[in-house]
Coordinates of C-alpha atoms and ligand atoms in Angstrom, one line a residue:
X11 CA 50.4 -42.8 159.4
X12 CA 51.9 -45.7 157.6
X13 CA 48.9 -47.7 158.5
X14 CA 46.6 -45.1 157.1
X15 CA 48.1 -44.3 154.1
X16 CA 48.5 -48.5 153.5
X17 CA 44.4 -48.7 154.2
X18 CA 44.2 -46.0 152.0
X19 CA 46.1 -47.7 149.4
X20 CA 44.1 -50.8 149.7
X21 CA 40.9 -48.7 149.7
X22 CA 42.0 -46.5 146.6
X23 CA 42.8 -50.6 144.6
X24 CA 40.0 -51.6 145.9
X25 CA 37.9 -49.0 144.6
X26 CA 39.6 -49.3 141.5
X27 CA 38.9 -52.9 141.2
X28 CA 35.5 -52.2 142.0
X29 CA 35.1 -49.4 139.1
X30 CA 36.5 -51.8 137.0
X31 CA 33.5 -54.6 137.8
X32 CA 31.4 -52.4 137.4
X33 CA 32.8 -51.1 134.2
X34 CA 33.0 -54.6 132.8
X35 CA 29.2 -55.4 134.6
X36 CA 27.3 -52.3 132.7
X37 CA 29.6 -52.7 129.7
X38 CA 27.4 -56.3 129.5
X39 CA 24.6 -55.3 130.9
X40 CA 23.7 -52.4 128.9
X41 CA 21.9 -53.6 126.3
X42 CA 18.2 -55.4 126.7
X43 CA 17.0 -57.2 124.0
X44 CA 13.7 -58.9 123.2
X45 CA 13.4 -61.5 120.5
X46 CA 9.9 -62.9 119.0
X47 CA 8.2 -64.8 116.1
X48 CA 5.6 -65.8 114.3
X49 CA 4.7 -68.3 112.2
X50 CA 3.1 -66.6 108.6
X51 CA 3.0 -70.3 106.9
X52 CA -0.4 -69.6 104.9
X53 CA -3.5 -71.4 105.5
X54 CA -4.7 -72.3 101.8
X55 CA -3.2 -72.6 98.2
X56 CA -1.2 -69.4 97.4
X57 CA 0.9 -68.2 94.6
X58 CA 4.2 -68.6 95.1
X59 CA 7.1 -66.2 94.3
X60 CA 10.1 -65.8 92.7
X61 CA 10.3 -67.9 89.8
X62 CA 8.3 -67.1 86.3
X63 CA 7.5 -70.5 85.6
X64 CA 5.1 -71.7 88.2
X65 CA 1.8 -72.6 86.7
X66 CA -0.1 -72.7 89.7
X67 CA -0.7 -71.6 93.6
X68 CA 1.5 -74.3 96.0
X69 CA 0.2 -77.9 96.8
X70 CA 1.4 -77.9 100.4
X71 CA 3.7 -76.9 103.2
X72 CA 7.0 -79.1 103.3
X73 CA 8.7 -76.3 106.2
X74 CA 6.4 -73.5 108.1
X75 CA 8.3 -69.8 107.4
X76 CA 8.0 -67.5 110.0
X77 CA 8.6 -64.1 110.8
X78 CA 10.9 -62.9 113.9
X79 CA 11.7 -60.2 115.4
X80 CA 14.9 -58.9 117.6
X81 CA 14.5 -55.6 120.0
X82 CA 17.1 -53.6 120.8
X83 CA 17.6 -51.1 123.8
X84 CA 20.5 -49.6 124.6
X85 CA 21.5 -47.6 127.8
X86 CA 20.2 -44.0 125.8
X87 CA 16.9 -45.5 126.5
X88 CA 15.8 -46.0 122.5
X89 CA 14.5 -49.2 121.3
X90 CA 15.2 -50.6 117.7
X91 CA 14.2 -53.1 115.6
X92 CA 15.3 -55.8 113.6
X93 CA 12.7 -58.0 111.3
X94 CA 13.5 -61.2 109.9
X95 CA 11.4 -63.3 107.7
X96 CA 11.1 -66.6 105.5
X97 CA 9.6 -64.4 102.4
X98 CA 10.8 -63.4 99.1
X99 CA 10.9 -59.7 100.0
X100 CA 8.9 -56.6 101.4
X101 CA 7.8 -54.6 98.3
X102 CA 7.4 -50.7 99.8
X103 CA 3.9 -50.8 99.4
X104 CA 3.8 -53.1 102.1
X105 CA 6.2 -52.3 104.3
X106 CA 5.2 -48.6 104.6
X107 CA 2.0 -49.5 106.7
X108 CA 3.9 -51.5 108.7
X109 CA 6.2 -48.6 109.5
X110 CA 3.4 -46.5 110.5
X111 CA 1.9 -48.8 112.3
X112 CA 4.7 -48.8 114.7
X113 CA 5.7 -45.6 114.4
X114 CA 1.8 -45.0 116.2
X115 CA 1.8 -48.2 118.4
X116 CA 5.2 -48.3 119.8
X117 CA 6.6 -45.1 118.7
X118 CA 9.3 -46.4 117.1
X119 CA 10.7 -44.0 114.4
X120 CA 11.2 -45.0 110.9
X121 CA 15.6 -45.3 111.0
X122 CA 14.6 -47.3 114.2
X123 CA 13.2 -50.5 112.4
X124 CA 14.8 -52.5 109.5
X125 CA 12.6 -55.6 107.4
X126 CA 14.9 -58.1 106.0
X127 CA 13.6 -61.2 103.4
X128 CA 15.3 -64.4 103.4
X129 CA 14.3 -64.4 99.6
X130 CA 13.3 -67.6 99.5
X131 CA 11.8 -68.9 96.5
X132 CA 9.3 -71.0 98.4
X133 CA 7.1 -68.3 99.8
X134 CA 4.0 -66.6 99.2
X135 CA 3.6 -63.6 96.9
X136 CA 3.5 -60.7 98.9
X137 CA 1.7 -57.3 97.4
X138 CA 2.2 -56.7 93.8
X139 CA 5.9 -57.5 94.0
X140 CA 6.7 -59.2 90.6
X141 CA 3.3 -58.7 89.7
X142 CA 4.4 -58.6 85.5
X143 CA 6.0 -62.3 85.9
X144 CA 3.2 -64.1 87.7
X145 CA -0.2 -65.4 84.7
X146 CA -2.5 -64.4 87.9
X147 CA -6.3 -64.6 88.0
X148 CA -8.6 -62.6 90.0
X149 CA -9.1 -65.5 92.5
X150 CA -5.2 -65.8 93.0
X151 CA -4.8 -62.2 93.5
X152 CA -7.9 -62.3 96.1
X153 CA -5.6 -64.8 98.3
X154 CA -2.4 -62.7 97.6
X155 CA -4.2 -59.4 99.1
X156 CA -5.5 -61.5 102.1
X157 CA -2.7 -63.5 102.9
X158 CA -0.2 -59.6 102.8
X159 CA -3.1 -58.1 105.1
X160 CA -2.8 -60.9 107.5
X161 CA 1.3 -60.6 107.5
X162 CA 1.3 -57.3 108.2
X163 CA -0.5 -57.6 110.9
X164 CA 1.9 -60.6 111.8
X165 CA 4.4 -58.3 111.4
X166 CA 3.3 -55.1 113.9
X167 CA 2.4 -58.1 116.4
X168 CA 5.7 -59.8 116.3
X169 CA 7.7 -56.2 116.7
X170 CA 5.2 -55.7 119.8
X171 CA 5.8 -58.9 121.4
X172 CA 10.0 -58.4 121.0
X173 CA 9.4 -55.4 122.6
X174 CA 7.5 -56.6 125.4
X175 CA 10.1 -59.1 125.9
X176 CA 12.8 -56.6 126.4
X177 CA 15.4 -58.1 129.4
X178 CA 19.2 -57.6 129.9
X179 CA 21.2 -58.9 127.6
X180 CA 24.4 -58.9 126.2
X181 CA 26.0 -58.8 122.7
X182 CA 28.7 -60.0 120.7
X183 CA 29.9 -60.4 116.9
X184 CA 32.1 -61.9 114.8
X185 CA 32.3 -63.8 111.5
X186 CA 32.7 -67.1 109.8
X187 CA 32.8 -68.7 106.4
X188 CA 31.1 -70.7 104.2
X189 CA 31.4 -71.7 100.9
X190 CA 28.0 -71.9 99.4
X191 CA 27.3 -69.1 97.1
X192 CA 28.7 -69.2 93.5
X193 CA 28.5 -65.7 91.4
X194 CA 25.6 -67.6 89.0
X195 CA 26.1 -64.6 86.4
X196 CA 29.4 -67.1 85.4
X197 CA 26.5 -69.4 84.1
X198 CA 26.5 -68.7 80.2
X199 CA 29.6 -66.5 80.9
X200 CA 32.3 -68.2 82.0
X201 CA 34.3 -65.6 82.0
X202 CA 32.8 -63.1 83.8
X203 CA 34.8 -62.4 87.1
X204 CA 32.7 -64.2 90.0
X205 CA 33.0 -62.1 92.9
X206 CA 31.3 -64.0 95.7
X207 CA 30.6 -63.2 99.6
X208 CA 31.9 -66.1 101.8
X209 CA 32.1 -64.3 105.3
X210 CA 28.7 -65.5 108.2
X211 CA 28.7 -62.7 110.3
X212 CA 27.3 -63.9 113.5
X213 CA 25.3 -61.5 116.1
X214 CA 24.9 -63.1 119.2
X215 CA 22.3 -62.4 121.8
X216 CA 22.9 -63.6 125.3
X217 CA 21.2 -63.3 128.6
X218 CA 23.1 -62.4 131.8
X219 CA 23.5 -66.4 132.5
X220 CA 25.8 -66.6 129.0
X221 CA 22.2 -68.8 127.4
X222 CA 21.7 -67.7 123.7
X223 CA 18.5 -66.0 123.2
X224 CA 19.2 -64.9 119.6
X225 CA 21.2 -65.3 116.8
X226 CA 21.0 -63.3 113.7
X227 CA 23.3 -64.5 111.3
X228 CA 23.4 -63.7 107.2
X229 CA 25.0 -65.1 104.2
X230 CA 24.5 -63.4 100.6
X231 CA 23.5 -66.2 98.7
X232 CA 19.8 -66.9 96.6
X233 CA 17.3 -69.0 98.4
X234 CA 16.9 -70.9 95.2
X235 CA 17.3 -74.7 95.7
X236 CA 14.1 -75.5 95.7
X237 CA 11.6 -74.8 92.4
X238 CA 8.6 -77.1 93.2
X239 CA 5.3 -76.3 94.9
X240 CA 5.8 -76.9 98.5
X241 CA 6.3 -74.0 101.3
X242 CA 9.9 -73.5 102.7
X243 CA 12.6 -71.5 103.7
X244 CA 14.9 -72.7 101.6
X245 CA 18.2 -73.4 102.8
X246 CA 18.0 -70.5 105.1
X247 CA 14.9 -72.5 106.5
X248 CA 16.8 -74.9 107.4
X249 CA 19.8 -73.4 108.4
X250 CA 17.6 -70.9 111.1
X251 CA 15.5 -74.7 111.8
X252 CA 19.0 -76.3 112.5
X253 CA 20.1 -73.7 115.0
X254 CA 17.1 -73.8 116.8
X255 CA 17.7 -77.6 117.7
X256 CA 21.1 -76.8 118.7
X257 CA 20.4 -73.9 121.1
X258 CA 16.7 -74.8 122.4
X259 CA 15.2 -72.0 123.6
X260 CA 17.1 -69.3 121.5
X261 CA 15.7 -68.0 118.4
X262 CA 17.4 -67.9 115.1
X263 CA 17.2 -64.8 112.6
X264 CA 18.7 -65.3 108.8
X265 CA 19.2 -62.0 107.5
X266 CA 19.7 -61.7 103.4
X267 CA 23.0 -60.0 102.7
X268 CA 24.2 -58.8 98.9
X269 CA 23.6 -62.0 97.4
X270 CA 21.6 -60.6 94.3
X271 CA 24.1 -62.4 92.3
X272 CA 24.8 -65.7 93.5
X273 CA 23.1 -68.9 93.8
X274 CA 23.9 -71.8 95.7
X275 CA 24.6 -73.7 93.1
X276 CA 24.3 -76.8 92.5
X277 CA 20.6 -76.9 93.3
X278 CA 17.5 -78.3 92.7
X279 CA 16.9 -81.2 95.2
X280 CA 15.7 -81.2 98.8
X281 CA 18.7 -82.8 100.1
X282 CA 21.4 -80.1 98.5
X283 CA 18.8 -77.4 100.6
X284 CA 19.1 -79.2 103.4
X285 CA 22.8 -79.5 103.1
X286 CA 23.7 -76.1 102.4
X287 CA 21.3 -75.4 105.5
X288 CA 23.2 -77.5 107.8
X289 CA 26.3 -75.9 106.7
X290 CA 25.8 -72.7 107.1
X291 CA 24.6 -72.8 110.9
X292 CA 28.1 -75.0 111.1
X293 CA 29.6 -72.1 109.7
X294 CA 27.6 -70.1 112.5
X295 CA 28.0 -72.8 115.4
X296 CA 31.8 -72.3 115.3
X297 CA 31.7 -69.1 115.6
X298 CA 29.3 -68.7 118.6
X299 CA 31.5 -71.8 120.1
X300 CA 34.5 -69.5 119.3
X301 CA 35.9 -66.0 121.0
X302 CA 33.3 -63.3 119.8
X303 CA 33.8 -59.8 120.7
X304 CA 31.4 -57.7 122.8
X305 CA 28.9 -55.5 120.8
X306 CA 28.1 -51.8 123.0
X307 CA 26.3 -49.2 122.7
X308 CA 24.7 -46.9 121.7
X309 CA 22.7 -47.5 118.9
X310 CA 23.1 -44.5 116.6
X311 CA 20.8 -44.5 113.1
X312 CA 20.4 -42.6 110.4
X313 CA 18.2 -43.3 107.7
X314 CA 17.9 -41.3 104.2
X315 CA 15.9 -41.7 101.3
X316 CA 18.4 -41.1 97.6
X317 CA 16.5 -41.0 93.8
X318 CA 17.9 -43.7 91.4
X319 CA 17.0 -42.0 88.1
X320 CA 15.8 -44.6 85.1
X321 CA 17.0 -45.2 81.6
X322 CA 14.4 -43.2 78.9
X323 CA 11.5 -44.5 79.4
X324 CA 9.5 -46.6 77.0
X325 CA 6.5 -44.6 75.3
X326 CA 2.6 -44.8 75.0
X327 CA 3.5 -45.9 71.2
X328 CA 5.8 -48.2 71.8
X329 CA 4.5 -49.8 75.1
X330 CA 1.0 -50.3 73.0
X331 CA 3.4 -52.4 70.4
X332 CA 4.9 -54.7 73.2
X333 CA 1.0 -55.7 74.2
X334 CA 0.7 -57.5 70.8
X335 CA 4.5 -59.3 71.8
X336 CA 4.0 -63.0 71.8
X337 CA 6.5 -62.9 75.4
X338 CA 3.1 -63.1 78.2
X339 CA 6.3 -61.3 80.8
X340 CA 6.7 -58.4 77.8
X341 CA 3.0 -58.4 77.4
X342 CA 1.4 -57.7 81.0
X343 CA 4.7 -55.3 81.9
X344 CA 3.2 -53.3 78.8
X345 CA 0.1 -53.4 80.3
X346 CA 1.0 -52.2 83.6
X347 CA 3.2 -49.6 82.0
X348 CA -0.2 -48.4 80.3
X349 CA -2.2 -48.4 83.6
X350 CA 0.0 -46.0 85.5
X351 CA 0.1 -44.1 82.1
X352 CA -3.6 -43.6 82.1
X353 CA -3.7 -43.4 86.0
X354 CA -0.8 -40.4 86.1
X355 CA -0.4 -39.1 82.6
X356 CA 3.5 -40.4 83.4
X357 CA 5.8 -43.3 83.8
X358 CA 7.9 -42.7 86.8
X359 CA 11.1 -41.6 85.5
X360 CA 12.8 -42.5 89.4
X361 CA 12.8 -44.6 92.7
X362 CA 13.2 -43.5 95.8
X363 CA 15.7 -45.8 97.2
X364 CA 16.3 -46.7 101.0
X365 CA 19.1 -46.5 102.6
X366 CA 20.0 -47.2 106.6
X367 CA 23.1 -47.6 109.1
X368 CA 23.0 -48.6 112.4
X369 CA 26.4 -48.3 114.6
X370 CA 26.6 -50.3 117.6
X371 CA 29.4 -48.1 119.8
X372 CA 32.7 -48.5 118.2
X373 CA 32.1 -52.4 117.9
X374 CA 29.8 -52.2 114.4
X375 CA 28.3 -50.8 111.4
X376 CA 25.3 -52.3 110.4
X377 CA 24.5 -51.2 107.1
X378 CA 21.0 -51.9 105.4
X379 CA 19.9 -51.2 101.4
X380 CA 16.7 -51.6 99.5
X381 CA 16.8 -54.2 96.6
X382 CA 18.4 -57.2 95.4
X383 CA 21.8 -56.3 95.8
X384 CA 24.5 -57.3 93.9
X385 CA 27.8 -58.4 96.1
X386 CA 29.7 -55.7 94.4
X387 CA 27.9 -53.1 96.9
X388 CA 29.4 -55.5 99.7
X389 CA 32.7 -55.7 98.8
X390 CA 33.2 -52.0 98.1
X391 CA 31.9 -51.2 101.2
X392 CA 33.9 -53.3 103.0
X393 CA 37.5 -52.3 101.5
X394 CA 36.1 -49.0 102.5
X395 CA 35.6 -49.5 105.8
X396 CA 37.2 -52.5 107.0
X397 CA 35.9 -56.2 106.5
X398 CA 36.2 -56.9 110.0
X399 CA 33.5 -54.5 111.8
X400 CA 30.8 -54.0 109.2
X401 CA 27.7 -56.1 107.8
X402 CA 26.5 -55.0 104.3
X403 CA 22.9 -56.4 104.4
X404 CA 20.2 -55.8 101.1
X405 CA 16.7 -57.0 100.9
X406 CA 15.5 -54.5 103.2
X407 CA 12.9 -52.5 103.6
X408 CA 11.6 -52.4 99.6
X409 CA 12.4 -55.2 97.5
X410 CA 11.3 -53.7 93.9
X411 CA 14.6 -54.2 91.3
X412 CA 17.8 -55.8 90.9
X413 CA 20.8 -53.1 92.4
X414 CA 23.6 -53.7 89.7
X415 CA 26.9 -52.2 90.7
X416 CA 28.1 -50.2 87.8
X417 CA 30.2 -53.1 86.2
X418 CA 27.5 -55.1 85.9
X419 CA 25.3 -52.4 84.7
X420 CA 27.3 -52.1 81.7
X421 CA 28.0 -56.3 81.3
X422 CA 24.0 -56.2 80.9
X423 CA 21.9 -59.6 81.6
X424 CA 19.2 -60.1 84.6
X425 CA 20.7 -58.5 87.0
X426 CA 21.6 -55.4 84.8
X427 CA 18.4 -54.3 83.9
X428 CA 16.6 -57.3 82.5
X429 CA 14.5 -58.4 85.7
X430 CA 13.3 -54.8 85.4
X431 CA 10.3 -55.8 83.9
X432 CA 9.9 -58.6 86.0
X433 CA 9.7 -56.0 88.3
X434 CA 6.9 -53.5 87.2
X435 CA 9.9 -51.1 86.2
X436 CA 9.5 -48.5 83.3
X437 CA 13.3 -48.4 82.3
X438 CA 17.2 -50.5 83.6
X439 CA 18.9 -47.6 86.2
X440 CA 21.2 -45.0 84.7
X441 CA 24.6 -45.9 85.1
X442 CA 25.7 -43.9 87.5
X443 CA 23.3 -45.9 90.5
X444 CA 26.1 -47.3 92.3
X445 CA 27.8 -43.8 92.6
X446 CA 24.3 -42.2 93.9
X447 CA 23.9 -45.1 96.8
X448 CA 27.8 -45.0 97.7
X449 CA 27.4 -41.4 98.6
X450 CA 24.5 -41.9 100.3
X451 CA 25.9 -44.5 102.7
X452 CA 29.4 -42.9 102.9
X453 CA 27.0 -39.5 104.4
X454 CA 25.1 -41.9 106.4
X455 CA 28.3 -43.7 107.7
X456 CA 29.8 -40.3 108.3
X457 CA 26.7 -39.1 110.5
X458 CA 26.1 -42.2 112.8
X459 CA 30.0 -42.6 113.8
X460 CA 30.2 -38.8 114.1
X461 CA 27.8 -39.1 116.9
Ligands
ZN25 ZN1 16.4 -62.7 93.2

């Protein structure tokens, strides 16, 4: 009797200790993950974005960009996808297709897929995004239209190949610093307050032998070192080019954070890119070398859509005035302005803004916004719902405006409104465009860790 109840002891740990490998084997082992890219460094001269003062298409390649893809399945079954890319952003008119496209070719629904720009000044222009600031000829915009055709095919192949790569995997997070970004809107105002973002949140990708296979890292900072005529990433180019060396085999993904506001400053040689490159996958190095925590499942997403209303907008009367203005960037966003006058009898008097959260389990909230957003978004976020288990990521999905928080709505500048007619925009955002986003990720926050 003793005996028995002893061997049934042993067999009851045992069984326990078994549930427990188990437990710990299919807590690991539940994820697969599939990680691709591609290179999208264009063949011929092309226009270049980002910057007003360029004069003409780029005279060379000095770094190839790429685009890169992570795929995500979790034990539910559903796959999602994360797109990375040396560019200065996805205008919606470009990304929609893509969506489609894998929404038909992989099924992949639209809250299941996320496109994230580096913004790097050293990139192609892609669609009309910025068309106002660019002195484009027919030729140039012939070579813009080809070289966005050919990405987005890039873009559907590159999700289908991290797809097709799918293997067990497992995941882990945590963040590091780095000091790179300064809050430029402090140059010319000293005294504005210079809220920066200094955390590297790290997402690492391992197979079941502990080898990286990905890792997706961000920073909120400008990809605006370099100014010249030469194809890069930027610092982020060489920050994703540095990792690579140091992990051969794995694939690095540099996803654009709230960094609408800060520059790495100071800037303007090769070397300072470089630099700021090399620290920031140090930043990312000690934390993969470092105790990360283990990201599970599921993946739950929601995805909404919310209406940022515009300022009165300019009319036929006084648009027609601004094409006789002696400022070119005045004069051709007149002339747009007029165009989609004649086209729809109407200015569009809203956007319809993006908004997307991803929760991984309990372990983190991944949230993604439309825009260049400012780090204001960021921070509010985080004090909402904790700075250690949440990544606030913008430059997603439709890059078409600055996002200004409220505060620096009302300070004015760039970021407040001016770059909207950089942007193709009719009118700056009505004040209250923080308020309308906040409440749509707050419902979207609510939703995904209801599930
Ligand atoms: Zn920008």
């Amino acid at each position: 009797m003793r005996i028995s109840l002893n061997k049934g002891a042993h067999w009851r740990a045992t069984h326990v200790i078994m549930a427990g490998l188990i437990c710990a084997i299919s807590g690991s082992a539940a994820w697969q993950a599939g990680v691709a890219r591609v290179d999208i460094t264009p063949s011929q001269p092309v226009w270049m974005g980002g910057y007003a003062s360029r004069t003409h298409p780029s005279e060379g390649v000095r770094q190839h960009i790429f685009a890169k893809a992570l795929a995500l399945k979790d034990d539910t079954g559903a796959v999602t996808v994360l797109v990375t890319s040396d560019l200065l952003g996805f205008p919606g008119e470009v990304s929609a297709p893509i969506f489609t496209r894998v929404q038909q070719e992989f099924g992949l629904p639209r809250e299941r897929i996320t496109l994230n720009s580096s913004h790097t000044h050293s990139a192609p222009v892609v669609g009309d995004m910025l068309s106002p600031a660019y002195p484009l000829g027919d030729a140039d915009r012939k070579v813009i239209r080809a070289y966005t055709a050919h990405l987005q095919d890039q873009v559907v192949e590159v999700i289908g190949k991290a797809i097709r790569n799918l293997a067990t995997a497992e995941l882990s997070f945590e963040q590091g610093f780095a000091g790179v970004a300064v809050n430029r809107r402090r140059v010319g105002h000293r005294e504005y307050p210079g809220p920066v973002e200094q955390d590297v949140p790290v997402l690492a990708v391992r197979a079941p032998d502990h080898s990286l296979r990905a890792i997706v890292f961000g920073y909120a900072c400008h990809n605006t070192v370099l100014s010249d005529y030469q194809i890069s990433g930027d610092w982020a180019g060489y920050a994703q080019e540095a990792l690579e060396k140091s992990y051969p085999g794995a694939i690095a993904l540099f996803v654009q954070d709230c960094g609408a506001d800060a520059n790495p400053l100071p800037r303007h040689s090769v070397e300072l890119a470089m630099n700021y490159g090399q620290t920031i996958a140090a930043a990312v190095e000690q934390v993969l070398q470092a105790k990360m925590r283990f990201v599970r499942g599921p993946l739950t997403v929601a995805f909404v859509s919310v209406n940022l209303p515009f300022q009165k907008l300019p009319s036929r009367e006084e648009l027609e005035s601004r094409t006789r203005s002696k400022d070119a960037l005045l004069r051709r966003h007149a002339e747009l302005m007029l165009q989609i006058l004649d086209r729809n009898g109407k200015l569009p008097d809203h956007h319809s803004y993006p908004i997307e959260v991803w929760q991984f389990g309990k372990d983190l909230t991944f949230i993604a916004l439309g825009g260049e957003v400012v780090v204001d978004y960021s921070l509010r976020f985080k004090r909402q719902y904790g700075f250690d288990q949440l990544w606030v990521t913008g430059y997603m999905n439709d890059v078409f405006a600055y996002i200004p928080s409220r505060r620096v709505l009302e300070e004015g500048g760039y970021e407040g409104g001016g770059a909207m007619i950089a942007y193709g925009q009719p009118a700056p955002f009505t004040p209250d465009v923080e308020e309308i986003i906040a409440q749509g990720v707050t419902s979207l926050v609510a939703r995904v860790q209801q599930k």
